[in-house]
XYZ file of C-alpha atoms in Angstrom:
245
model
C 12.207 21.994 16.185
C 9.717 19.991 14.103
C 7.413 17.627 15.941
C 5.985 14.395 14.555
C 2.190 14.737 14.851
C 1.744 10.955 14.847
C 4.395 10.169 17.461
C 1.863 9.412 20.249
C 0.578 6.454 18.220
C 3.869 4.663 18.779
C 3.112 4.710 22.511
C 0.049 2.504 22.023
C 0.583 -0.943 23.499
C 2.737 -3.273 21.375
C 2.820 -0.945 18.361
C 6.467 0.143 18.499
C 7.755 -3.441 18.987
C 5.537 -4.668 16.126
C 6.908 -1.976 13.829
C 10.488 -2.740 14.872
C 9.956 -6.411 14.133
C 8.469 -5.564 10.733
C 11.496 -3.400 9.953
C 13.850 -6.230 10.899
C 11.904 -8.692 8.748
C 12.100 -6.368 5.750
C 15.820 -5.780 6.275
C 16.431 -9.540 6.345
C 14.328 -10.069 3.223
C 16.346 -7.446 1.348
C 19.435 -9.618 1.737
C 18.020 -12.376 -0.482
C 20.689 -13.335 -3.005
C 18.292 -13.055 -5.968
C 18.254 -9.293 -5.478
C 21.949 -8.992 -6.305
C 21.542 -9.769 -9.996
C 17.838 -10.232 -10.594
C 16.286 -7.431 -8.567
C 14.277 -6.153 -11.517
C 12.596 -9.503 -12.043
C 11.771 -9.805 -8.358
C 10.337 -6.281 -8.316
C 8.196 -6.924 -11.395
C 6.734 -10.106 -9.931
C 6.159 -8.448 -6.549
C 4.313 -5.613 -8.313
C 2.137 -8.061 -10.234
C 1.243 -10.025 -7.115
C 0.469 -6.839 -5.218
C -1.863 -5.650 -7.983
C -3.690 -8.979 -8.123
C -4.067 -8.975 -4.336
C -5.304 -5.380 -4.296
C -7.953 -6.189 -6.901
C -8.975 -9.256 -4.925
C -9.516 -7.110 -1.848
C -11.962 -5.081 -3.955
C -13.855 -8.274 -4.805
C -12.218 -9.023 -8.168
C -10.485 -12.336 -7.442
C -8.529 -14.040 -10.186
C -5.779 -16.607 -10.434
C -2.333 -15.048 -10.536
C -1.232 -17.062 -13.554
C -4.351 -16.070 -15.497
C -3.606 -12.410 -14.869
C 0.042 -12.936 -15.785
C -1.071 -14.613 -18.993
C -3.163 -11.606 -19.988
C -6.497 -13.404 -20.161
C -8.229 -11.422 -17.417
C -10.119 -8.374 -18.674
C -11.901 -7.464 -15.436
C -11.712 -3.638 -15.214
C -10.770 -3.608 -11.531
C -7.861 -5.956 -12.180
C -6.790 -3.919 -15.177
C -7.006 -0.761 -13.095
C -4.887 -2.282 -10.325
C -2.291 -3.271 -12.919
C -2.246 0.260 -14.363
C -1.787 1.681 -10.878
C 1.077 -0.703 -10.136
C 2.819 0.229 -13.370
C 2.472 3.953 -12.642
C 3.949 4.050 -9.148
C 7.557 4.582 -10.192
C 6.626 7.784 -11.978
C 4.629 9.129 -9.034
C 7.085 8.552 -6.186
C 8.716 11.978 -6.299
C 5.443 13.824 -6.853
C 3.649 12.148 -3.946
C 5.105 14.283 -1.097
C 4.877 17.460 -3.184
C 1.322 17.157 -4.510
C -0.495 14.334 -2.724
C -3.989 15.368 -3.799
C -2.910 15.436 -7.432
C -1.406 11.969 -7.086
C -4.540 10.582 -5.435
C -6.632 11.897 -8.309
C -4.245 10.331 -10.816
C -4.347 6.996 -9.004
C -8.130 7.037 -9.103
C -8.178 7.795 -12.828
C -5.936 4.787 -13.402
C -7.765 2.483 -11.002
C -11.358 3.325 -11.889
C -11.286 3.710 -15.659
C -13.960 1.446 -17.062
C -15.518 1.002 -13.613
C -17.080 4.407 -12.956
C -18.377 7.114 -15.261
C -15.614 9.167 -16.872
C -17.023 12.285 -15.197
C -16.236 10.773 -11.775
C -12.621 9.865 -12.492
C -10.269 11.683 -10.141
C -13.119 13.466 -8.354
C -13.690 13.283 -4.620
C -17.140 12.129 -3.610
C -16.746 12.754 0.117
C -14.303 13.736 2.854
C -12.652 16.745 1.205
C -11.630 18.341 4.512
C -10.139 15.121 5.815
C -8.312 14.570 2.545
C -6.878 18.068 2.870
C -5.659 17.166 6.350
C -4.138 13.941 5.067
C -2.419 15.810 2.230
C -0.988 18.191 4.781
C 0.322 15.247 6.765
C 2.007 13.709 3.716
C 3.449 16.844 2.115
C 7.015 17.403 3.206
C 6.685 15.229 6.303
C 10.126 13.908 7.189
C 9.386 13.435 10.887
C 6.875 10.567 10.946
C 8.524 7.146 10.542
C 7.715 5.753 7.078
C 5.871 2.659 8.252
C 3.659 4.652 10.599
C 2.890 7.267 7.953
C 2.048 4.610 5.353
C -0.258 2.853 7.794
C -2.159 6.060 8.539
C -2.364 7.059 4.866
C -3.841 3.650 4.092
C -6.246 3.701 7.019
C -7.540 7.193 6.324
C -8.203 6.446 2.672
C -9.760 3.031 3.280
C -11.988 4.541 5.970
C -13.088 7.532 3.900
C -13.265 5.794 0.506
C -13.337 9.303 -0.956
C -13.547 8.156 -4.582
C -16.200 6.191 -6.442
C -15.489 2.592 -7.362
C -12.260 0.802 -6.353
C -11.147 3.331 -3.757
C -9.290 0.606 -1.862
C -6.872 0.209 -4.760
C -6.058 3.901 -4.406
C -5.576 3.574 -0.645
C -3.182 0.665 -0.940
C -1.227 2.359 -3.727
C -0.852 5.569 -1.727
C 0.509 3.595 1.208
C 2.968 1.814 -1.087
C 4.086 5.167 -2.512
C 4.766 6.333 1.040
C 6.931 3.300 1.798
C 8.896 3.760 -1.432
C 9.313 7.531 -1.237
C 10.368 7.536 2.400
C 13.019 4.851 1.863
C 11.401 2.022 3.795
C 11.074 0.005 0.583
C 12.837 2.050 -2.104
C 12.694 -0.695 -4.737
C 9.024 -1.482 -4.203
C 9.645 -5.095 -3.239
C 7.399 -5.474 -0.201
C 4.009 -6.695 -1.389
C 2.057 -5.565 1.632
C -1.151 -6.040 -0.376
C -0.559 -9.789 -0.345
C -0.197 -9.586 3.411
C -3.563 -7.845 3.686
C -5.148 -10.500 1.494
C -3.648 -13.358 3.493
C -5.197 -11.811 6.602
C -8.322 -10.457 4.956
C -10.712 -10.868 7.915
C -8.177 -9.135 10.146
C -7.615 -6.468 7.498
C -11.322 -5.685 7.261
C -11.854 -5.896 11.001
C -8.912 -3.725 11.972
C -9.842 -1.119 9.346
C -13.311 -1.011 10.845
C -11.779 -0.683 14.290
C -9.616 2.217 13.116
C -12.718 3.965 11.823
C -14.074 4.141 15.380
C -11.264 6.541 16.248
C -10.599 4.889 19.584
C -7.052 4.166 20.791
C -7.784 0.434 20.760
C -9.136 0.683 17.235
C -6.089 2.535 15.964
C -3.829 0.087 17.779
C -5.598 -2.841 16.152
C -5.008 -1.379 12.704
C -1.348 -0.531 13.313
C -0.592 -4.019 14.603
C -2.310 -5.530 11.585
C -0.308 -3.290 9.266
C 2.956 -4.442 10.806
C 1.904 -8.066 10.343
C 0.955 -7.433 6.718
C 4.353 -5.848 6.091
C 6.032 -8.959 7.480
C 3.932 -11.190 5.245
C 4.733 -9.018 2.251
C 8.426 -9.215 3.058
C 8.125 -12.994 3.195
C 6.963 -12.938 -0.421
C 10.376 -11.617 -1.452
C 12.015 -14.935 -0.585
C 9.294 -16.881 -2.385
C 9.678 -14.775 -5.511
C 13.458 -14.697 -5.281
C 13.705 -18.471 -4.946
C 11.483 -18.834 -7.996
C 13.590 -16.451 -10.034
C 16.810 -18.261 -9.100
C 15.275 -21.628 -9.960
C 14.369 -20.351 -13.413
C 17.783 -18.993 -14.394
């Protein structure tokens, strides 16, 4: 019998209820009527907003409409956009070769930001990345939301790549949510939720890095809240799409 190595984390105070509430919020958001006929448009806009938010969390803040209009050449923004566009082609590979996917994500995210020699190369934390890869590969026991939260936290704590490592962390978490069926269409812009709660995002990530139960709990509760906020974006985007048709 296989055992979920992360199961004890769901026993931390308020974590399981927060995750259940996030799941319910996502399920409700997926019933938006725009998704029946215009799901592709909603997904494309959600991906764009997530990329812009992810770049902003790395310090490259730009207006959404400017990015949509193609006038922003900032390399971190461009890298976040490349990463967002690549996710569909990496979903199936992620649980089979997570280290390969992380390297690919870094190449996409950091091109033009770091020296070409550093693209896709770990700068620190190789042993911990190996452990994380082992946790991701073939893991069907850990609930998707919990696994995504830990993938994100480990990568944002380690920042194992030069340059915009946070873009890689957020993309890996999104891949986990998509691959494991929590958000198969890639509609939940959790990155926008992190940006809306940026002080909490930074603080809870720092708390996670302490390794204490309270620190991990703080991060997991934040992640659930960010998922809810990202799910809320679906209605905003969907309403906009319907108004335009």
